[in-house]
PDB file of C-alpha atoms in Angstrom:
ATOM      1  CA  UNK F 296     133.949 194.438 136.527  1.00 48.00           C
ATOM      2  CA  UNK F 297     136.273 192.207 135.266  1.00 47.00           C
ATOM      3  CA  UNK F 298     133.943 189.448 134.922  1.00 44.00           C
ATOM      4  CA  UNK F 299     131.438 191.540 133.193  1.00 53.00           C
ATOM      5  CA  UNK F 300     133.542 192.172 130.273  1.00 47.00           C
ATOM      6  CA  UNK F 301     134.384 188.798 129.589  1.00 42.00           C
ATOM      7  CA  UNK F 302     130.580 188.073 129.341  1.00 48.00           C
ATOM      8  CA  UNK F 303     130.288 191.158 126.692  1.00 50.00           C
ATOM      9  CA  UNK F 304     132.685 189.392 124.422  1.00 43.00           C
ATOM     10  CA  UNK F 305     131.630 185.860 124.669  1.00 44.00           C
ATOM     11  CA  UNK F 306     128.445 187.027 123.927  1.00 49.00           C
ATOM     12  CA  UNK F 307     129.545 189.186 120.526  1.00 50.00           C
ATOM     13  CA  UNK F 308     131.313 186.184 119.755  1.00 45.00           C
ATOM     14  CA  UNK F 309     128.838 184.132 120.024  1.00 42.00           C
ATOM     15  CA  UNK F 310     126.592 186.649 118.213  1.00 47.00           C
ATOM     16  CA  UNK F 311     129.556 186.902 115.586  1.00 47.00           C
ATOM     17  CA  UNK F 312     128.969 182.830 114.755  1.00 45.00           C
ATOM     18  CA  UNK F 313     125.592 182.653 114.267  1.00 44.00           C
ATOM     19  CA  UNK F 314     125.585 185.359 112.112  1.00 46.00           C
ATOM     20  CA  UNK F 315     128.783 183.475 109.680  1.00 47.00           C
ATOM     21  CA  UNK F 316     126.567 180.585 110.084  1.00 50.00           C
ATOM     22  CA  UNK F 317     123.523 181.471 108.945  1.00 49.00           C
ATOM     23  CA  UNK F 318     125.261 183.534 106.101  1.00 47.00           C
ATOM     24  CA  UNK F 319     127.011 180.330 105.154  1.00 49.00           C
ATOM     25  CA  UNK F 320     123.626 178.192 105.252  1.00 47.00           C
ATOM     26  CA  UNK F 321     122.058 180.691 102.689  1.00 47.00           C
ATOM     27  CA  UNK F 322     125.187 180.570 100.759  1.00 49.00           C
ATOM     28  CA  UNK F 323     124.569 177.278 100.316  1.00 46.00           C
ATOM     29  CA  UNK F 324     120.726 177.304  99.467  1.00 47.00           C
ATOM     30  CA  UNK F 325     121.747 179.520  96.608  1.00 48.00           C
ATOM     31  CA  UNK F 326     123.851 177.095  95.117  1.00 52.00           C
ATOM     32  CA  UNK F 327     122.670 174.904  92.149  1.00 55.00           C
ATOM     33  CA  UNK F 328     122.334 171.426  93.190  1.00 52.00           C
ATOM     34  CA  UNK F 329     124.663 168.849  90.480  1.00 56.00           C
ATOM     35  CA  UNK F 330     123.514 165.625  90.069  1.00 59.00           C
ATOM     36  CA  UNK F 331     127.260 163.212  89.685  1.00 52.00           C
ATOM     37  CA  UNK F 332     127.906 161.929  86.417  1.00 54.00           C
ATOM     38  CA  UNK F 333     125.591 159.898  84.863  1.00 52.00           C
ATOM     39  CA  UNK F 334     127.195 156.113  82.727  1.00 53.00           C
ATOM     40  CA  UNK F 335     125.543 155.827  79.644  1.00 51.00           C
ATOM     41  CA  UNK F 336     126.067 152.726  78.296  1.00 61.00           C
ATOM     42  CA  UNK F 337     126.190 152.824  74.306  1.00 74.00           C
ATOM     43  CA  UNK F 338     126.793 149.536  71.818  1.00 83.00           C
ATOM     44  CA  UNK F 339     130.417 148.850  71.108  1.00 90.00           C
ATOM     45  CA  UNK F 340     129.753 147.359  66.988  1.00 94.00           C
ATOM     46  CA  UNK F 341     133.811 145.910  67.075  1.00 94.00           C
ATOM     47  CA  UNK F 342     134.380 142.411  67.360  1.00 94.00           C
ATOM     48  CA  UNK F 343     133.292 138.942  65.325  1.00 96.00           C
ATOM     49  CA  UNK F 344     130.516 137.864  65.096  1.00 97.00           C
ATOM     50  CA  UNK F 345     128.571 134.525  63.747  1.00 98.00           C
ATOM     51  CA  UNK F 346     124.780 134.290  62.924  1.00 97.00           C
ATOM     52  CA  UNK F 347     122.038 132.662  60.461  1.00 98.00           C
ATOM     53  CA  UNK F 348     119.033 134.126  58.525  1.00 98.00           C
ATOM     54  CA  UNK F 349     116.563 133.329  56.331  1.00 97.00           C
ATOM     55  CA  UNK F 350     114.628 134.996  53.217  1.00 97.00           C
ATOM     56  CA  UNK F 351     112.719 134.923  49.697  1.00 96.00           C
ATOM     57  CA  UNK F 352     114.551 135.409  46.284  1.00 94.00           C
ATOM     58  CA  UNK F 353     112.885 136.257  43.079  1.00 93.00           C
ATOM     59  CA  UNK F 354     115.542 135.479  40.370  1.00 92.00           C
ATOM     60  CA  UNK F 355     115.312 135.820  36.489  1.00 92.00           C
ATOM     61  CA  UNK F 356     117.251 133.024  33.896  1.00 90.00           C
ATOM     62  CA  UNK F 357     117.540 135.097  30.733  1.00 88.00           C
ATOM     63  CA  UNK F 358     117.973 132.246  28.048  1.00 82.00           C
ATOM     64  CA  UNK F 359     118.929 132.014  24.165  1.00 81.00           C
ATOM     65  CA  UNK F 360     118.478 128.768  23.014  1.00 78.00           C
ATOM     66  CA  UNK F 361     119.124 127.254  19.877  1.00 79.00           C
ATOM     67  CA  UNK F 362     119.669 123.859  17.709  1.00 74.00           C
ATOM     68  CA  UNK F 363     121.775 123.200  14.694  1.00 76.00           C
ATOM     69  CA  UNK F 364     122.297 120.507  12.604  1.00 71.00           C
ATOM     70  CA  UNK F 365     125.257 118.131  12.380  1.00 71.00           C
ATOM     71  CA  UNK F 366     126.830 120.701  10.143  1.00 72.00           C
ATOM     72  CA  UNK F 367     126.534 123.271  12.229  1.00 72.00           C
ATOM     73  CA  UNK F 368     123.986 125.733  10.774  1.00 73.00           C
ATOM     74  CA  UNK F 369     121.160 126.421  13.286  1.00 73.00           C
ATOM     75  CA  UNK F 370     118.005 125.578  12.375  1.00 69.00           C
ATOM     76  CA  UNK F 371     116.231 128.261  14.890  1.00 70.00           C
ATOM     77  CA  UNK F 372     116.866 130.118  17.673  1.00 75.00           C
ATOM     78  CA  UNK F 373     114.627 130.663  20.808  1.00 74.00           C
ATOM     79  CA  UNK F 374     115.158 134.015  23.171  1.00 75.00           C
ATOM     80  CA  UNK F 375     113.292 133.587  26.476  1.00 77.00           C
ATOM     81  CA  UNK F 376     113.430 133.893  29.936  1.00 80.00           C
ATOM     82  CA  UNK F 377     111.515 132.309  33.663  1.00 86.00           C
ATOM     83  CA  UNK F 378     111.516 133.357  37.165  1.00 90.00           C
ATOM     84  CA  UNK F 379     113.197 131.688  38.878  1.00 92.00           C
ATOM     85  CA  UNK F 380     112.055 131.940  42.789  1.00 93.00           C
ATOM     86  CA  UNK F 381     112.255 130.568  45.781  1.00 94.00           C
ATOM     87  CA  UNK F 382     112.958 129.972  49.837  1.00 96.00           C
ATOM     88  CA  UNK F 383     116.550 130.981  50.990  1.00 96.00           C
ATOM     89  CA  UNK F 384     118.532 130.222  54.007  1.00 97.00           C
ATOM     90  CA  UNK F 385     121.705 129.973  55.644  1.00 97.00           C
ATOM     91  CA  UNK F 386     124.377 131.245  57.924  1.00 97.00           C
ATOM     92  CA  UNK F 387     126.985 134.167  57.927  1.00 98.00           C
ATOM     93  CA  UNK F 388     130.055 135.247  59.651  1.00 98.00           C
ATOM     94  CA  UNK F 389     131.761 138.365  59.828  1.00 97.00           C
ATOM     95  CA  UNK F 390     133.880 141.093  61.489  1.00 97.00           C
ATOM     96  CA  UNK F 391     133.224 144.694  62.429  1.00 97.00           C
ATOM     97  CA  UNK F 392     135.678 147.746  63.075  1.00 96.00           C
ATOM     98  CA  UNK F 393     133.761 150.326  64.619  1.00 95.00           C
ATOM     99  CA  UNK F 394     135.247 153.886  64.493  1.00 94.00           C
ATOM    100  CA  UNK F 395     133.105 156.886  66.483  1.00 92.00           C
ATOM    101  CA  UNK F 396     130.104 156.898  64.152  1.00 94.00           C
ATOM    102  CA  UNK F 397     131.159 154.545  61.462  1.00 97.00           C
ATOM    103  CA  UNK F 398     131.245 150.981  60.989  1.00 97.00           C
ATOM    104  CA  UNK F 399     133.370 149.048  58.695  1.00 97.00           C
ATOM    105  CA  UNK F 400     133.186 145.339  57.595  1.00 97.00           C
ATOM    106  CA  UNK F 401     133.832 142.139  56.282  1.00 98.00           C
ATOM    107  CA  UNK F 402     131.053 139.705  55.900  1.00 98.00           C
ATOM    108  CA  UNK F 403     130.512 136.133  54.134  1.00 98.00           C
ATOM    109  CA  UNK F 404     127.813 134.047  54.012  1.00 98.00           C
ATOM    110  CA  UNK F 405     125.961 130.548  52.368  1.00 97.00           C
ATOM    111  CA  UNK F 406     122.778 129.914  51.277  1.00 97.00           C
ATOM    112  CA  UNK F 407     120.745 126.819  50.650  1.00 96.00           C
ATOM    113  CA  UNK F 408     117.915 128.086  48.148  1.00 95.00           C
ATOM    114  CA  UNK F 409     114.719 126.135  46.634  1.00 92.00           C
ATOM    115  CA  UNK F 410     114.663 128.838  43.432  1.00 93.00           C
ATOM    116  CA  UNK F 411     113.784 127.022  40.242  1.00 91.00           C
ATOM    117  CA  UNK F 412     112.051 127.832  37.337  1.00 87.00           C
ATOM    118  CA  UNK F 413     110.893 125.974  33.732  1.00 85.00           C
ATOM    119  CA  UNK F 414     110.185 127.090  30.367  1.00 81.00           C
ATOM    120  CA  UNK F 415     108.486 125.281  27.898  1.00 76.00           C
ATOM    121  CA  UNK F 416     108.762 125.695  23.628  1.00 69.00           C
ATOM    122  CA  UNK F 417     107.392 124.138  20.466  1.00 65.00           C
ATOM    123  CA  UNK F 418     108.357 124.504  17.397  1.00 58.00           C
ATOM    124  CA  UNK F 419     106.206 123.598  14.423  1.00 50.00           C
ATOM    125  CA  UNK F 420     106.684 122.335  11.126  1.00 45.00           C
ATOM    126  CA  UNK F 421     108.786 124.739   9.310  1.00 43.00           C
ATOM    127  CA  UNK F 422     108.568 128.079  11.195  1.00 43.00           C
ATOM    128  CA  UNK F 423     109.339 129.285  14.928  1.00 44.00           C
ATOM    129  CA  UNK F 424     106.283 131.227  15.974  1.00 39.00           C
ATOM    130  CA  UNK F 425     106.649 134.309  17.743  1.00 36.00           C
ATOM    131  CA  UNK F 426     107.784 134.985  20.786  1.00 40.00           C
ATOM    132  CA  UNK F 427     110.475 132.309  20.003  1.00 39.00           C
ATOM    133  CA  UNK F 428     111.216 134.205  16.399  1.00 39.00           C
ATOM    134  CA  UNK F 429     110.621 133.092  12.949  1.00 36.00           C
ATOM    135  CA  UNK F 430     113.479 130.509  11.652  1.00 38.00           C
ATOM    136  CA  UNK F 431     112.791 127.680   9.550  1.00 38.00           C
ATOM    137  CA  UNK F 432     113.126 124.191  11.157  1.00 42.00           C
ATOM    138  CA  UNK F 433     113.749 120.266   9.750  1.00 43.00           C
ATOM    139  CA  UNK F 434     110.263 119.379   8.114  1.00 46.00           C
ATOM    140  CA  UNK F 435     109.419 116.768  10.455  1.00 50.00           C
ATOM    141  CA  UNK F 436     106.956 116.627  13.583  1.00 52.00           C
ATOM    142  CA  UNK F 437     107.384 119.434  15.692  1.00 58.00           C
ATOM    143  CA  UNK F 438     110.244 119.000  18.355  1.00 61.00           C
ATOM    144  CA  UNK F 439     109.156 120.439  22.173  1.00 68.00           C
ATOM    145  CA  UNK F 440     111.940 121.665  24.652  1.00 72.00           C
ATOM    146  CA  UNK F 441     111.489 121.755  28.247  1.00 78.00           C
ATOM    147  CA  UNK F 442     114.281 123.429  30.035  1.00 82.00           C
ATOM    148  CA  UNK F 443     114.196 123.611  34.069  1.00 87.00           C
ATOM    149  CA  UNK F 444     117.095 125.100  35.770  1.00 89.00           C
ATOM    150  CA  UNK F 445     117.320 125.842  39.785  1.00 93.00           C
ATOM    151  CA  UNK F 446     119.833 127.593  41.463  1.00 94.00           C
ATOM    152  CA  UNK F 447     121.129 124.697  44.307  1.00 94.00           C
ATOM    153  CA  UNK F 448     122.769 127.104  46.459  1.00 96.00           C
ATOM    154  CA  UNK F 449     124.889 129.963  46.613  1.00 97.00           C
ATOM    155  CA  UNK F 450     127.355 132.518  48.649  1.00 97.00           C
ATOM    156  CA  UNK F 451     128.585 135.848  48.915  1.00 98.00           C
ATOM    157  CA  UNK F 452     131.594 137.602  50.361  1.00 98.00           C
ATOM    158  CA  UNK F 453     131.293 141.074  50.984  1.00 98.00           C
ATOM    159  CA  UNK F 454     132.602 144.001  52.407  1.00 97.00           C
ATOM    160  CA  UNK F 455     130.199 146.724  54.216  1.00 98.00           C
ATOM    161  CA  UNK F 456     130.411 150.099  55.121  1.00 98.00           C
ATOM    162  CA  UNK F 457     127.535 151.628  57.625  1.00 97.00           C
ATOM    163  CA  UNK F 458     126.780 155.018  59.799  1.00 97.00           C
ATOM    164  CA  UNK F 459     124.673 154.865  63.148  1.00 96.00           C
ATOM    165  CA  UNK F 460     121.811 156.198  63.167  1.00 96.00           C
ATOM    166  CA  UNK F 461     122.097 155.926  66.885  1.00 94.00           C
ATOM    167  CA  UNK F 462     124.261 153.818  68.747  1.00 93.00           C
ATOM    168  CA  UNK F 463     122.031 150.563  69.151  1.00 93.00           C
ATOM    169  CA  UNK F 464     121.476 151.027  64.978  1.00 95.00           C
ATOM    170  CA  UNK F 465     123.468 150.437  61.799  1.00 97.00           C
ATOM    171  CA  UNK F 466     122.130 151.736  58.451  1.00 98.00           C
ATOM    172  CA  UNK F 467     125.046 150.079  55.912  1.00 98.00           C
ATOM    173  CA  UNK F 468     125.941 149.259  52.570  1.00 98.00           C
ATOM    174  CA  UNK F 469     127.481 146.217  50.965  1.00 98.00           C
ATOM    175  CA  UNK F 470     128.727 144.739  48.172  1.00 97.00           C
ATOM    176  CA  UNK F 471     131.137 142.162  46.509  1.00 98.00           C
ATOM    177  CA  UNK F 472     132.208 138.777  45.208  1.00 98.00           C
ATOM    178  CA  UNK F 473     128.989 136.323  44.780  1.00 98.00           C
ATOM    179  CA  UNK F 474     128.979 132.940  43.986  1.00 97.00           C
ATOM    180  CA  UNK F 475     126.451 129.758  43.534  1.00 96.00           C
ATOM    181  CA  UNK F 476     125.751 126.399  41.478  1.00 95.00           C
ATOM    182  CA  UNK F 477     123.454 126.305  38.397  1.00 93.00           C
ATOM    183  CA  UNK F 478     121.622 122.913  37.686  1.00 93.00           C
ATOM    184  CA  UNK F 479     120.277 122.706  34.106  1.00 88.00           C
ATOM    185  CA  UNK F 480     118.065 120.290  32.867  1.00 86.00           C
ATOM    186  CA  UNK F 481     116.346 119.769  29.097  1.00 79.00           C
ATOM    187  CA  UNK F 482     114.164 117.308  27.927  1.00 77.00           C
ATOM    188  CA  UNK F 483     113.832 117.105  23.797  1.00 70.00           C
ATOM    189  CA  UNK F 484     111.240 115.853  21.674  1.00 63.00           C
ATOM    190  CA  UNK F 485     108.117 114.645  24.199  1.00 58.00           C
ATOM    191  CA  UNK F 486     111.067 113.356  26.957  1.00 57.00           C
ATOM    192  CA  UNK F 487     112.755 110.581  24.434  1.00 59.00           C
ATOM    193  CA  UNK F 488     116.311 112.951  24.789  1.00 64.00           C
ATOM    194  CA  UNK F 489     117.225 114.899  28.188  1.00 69.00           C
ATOM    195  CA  UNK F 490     120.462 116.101  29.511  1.00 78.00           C
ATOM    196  CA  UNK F 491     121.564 117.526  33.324  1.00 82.00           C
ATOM    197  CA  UNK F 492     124.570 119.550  33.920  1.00 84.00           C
ATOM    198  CA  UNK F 493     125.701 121.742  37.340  1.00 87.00           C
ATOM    199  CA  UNK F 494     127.774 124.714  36.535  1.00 89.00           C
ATOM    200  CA  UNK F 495     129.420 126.726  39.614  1.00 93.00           C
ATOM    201  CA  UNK F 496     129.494 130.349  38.599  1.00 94.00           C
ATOM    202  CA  UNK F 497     130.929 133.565  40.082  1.00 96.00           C
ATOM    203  CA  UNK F 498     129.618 136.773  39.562  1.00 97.00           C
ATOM    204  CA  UNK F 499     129.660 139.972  41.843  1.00 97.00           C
ATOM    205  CA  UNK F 500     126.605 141.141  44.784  1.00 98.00           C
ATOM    206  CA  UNK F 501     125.391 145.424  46.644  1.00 98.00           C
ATOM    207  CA  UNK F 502     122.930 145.763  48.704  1.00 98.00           C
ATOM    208  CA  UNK F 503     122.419 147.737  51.469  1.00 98.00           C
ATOM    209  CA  UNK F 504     120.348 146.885  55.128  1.00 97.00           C
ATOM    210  CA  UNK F 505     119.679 148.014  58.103  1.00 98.00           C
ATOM    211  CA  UNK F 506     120.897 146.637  61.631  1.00 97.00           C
ATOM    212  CA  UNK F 507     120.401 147.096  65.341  1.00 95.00           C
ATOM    213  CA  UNK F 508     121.232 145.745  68.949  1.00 93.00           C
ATOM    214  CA  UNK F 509     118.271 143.845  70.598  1.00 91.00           C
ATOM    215  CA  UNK F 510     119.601 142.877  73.761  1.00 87.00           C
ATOM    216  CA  UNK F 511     123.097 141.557  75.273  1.00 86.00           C
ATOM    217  CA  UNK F 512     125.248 139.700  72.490  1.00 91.00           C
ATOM    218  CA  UNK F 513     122.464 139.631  69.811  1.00 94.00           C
ATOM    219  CA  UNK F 514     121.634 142.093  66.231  1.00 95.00           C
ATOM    220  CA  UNK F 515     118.762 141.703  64.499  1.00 97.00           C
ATOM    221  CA  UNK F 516     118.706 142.460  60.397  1.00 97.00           C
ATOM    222  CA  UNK F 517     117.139 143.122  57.385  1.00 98.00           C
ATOM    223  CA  UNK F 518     118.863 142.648  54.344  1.00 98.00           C
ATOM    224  CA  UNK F 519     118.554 142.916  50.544  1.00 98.00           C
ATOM    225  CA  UNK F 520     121.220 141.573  47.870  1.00 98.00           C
ATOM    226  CA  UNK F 521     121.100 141.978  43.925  1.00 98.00           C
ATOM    227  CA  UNK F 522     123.256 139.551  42.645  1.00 98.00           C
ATOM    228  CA  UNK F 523     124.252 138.602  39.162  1.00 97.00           C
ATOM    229  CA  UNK F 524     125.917 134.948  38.212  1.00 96.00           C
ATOM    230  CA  UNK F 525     126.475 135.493  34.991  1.00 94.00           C
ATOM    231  CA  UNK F 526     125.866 133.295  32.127  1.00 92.00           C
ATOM    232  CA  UNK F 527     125.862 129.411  32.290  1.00 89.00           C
ATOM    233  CA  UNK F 528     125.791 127.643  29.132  1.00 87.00           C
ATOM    234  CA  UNK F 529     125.989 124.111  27.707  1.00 83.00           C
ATOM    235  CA  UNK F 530     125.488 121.744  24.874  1.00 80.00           C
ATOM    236  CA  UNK F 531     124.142 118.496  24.362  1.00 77.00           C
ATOM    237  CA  UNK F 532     123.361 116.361  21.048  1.00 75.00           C
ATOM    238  CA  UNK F 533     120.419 114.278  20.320  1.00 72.00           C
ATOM    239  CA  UNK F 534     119.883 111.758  17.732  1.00 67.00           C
ATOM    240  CA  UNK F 535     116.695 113.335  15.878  1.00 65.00           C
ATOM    241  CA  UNK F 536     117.524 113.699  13.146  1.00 63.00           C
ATOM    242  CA  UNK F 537     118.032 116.989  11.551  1.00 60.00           C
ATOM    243  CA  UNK F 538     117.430 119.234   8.244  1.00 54.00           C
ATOM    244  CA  UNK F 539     120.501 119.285   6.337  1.00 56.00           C
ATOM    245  CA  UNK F 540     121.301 115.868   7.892  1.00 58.00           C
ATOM    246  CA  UNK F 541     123.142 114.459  11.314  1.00 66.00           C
ATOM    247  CA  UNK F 542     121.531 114.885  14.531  1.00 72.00           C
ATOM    248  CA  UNK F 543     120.055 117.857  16.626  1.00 72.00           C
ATOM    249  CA  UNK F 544     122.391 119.654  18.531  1.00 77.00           C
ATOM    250  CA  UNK F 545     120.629 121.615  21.787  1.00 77.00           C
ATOM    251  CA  UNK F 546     122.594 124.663  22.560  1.00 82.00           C
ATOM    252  CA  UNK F 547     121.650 126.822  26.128  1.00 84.00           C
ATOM    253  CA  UNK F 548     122.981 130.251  27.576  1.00 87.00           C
ATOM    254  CA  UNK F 549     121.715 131.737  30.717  1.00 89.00           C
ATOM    255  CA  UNK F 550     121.808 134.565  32.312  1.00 92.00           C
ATOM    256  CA  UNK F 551     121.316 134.275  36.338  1.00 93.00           C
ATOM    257  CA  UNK F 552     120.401 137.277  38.351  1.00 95.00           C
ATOM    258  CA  UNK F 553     118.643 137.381  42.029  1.00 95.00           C
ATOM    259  CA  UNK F 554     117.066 139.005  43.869  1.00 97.00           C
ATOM    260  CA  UNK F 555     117.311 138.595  47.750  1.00 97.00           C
ATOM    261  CA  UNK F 556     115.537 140.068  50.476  1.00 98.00           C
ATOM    262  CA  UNK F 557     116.112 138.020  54.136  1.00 98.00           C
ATOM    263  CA  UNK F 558     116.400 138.976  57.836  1.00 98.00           C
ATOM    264  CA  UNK F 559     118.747 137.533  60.355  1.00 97.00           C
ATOM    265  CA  UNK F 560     120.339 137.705  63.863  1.00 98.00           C
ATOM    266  CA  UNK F 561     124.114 137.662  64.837  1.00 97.00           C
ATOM    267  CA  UNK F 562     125.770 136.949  67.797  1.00 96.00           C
ATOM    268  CA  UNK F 563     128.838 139.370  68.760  1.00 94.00           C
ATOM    269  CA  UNK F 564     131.987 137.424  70.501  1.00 92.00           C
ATOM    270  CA  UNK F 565     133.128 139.569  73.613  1.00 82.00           C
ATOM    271  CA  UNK F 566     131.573 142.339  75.595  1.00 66.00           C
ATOM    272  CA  UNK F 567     128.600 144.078  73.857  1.00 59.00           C
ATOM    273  CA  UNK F 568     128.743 147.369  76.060  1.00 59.00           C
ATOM    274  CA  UNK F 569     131.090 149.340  77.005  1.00 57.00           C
ATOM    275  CA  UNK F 570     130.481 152.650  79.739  1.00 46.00           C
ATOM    276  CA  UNK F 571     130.950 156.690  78.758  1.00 46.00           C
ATOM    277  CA  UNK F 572     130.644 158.981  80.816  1.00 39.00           C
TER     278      UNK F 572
END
């Protein structure tokens, strides 16, 4: 008897386990299964950074010219201006401060550049014909000017301001101090006079470009820069001589202003990634 009841409740209590068991299995099938966090690594924009880039320039010299007499009256006056275009390249260097969406920098650069451009006038006998107005000149043979001026090189310090569009791209804006050397050359009357003179100006640069992470330490960019120089002027005597006596005096001023479109790549000191989860 005795042994008949223990077999009645071992056998609920067995009964009683698989029944918690199997309630607990489907407990669990009715869960949601959660995947475990997932690192996304995103670009961390903070940090120096040192690169070089190269481009095309279509600048604009925006010249009055004019010549007097040794007593100081001009004798006419010539309003002008030539392209002045050409291959740019160079180097840059620069710092970023990253904060969430918004990047903030400091940026300067140099450029070697091949932009030149001439301009060529005659006066006749007498009277400047249009475009180079209408001012009477000495008598004489008609006196041809020749002025070529290139811009040797030039620089830029700048500060720059960008949003991501996401976090592997930089839309920005820029803008600041520019700098660059001037080299002006005339030759008077069918090359018997010429002068050369370099003139380092400073003048002021915005732009805006667009920038993005390519893989590891490395941006890629494209860039465009107005930039103005300002004017760059000069004078230089010859000894033809002029109406109302003495010698020709040449007189230049020029404005320079650029145009700059170029693409680089940088390379960012320290880690270019850093993990969120």
């Amino acid at each position: 008897m005795r042994v008949s009841i223990f077999k009645t409740i071992a056998a609920s209590a067995l009964a009683a386990m698989v029944v918690a068991s199997a309630a607990s299995a489907a407990d669990l099938a009715a869960r949601p299964y959660t995947k475990a966090p997932v690192m996304a690594p995103i670009y961390d924009w903070t940090g120096f950074y040192i690169g070089g880039n190269v481009g095309y320039s279509w600048g604009r010299s925006s010249d009055t010219s004019t010549l007097t007499n040794g007593a100081g009256a001009v004798l006419f006056t010539t309003g002008a201006g030539a392209n002045m275009d050409g291959v740019i390249g160079g180097g840059q260097i620069g710092y970023n401060w990253q904060v969430q969406n918004w990047v903030w920098g400091l940026e300067a650069d140099i450029q070697g550049s091949d932009q030149k451009g001439r301009r060529d006038y005659l006066c006749p006998t007498g009277v400047c014909t249009p475009p180079f107005g209408v001012i009477a000149v000495f008598p004489g043979p008609a006196v041809p000017v020749a002025l070529d001026q290139k811009l040797e090189w030039f620089g830029t310090v700048r500060g720059r301001v960008g949003v991501l569009a996401t976090p592997q791209v930089l839309f920005y804006a820029t803008g600041g101090l520019a700098y660059g050397e001037v080299n002006t050359s005339a030759v008077i009357g069918a090359g018997a006079f010429g002068f050369n003179a370099h003139d380092t100006r400073v003048g002021y640069t915005v732009g805006a470009g667009v920038e993005g992470a390519i893989g590891g330490n490395w941006t890629a960019k494209l860039e465009y820069l107005y930039m103005d120089l300002g004017r760059t002027s000069g004078t230089f005597l010859t000894t033809i001589p002029a109406l109302g006596g003495g010698v020709l005096s040449y007189n230049y001023s020029s404005r320079i202003t650029d145009n700059i479109v170029r693409v680089g790549v940088n390379y960012k000191f320290g880690g270019p990634v850093i993990a969120k989860y």
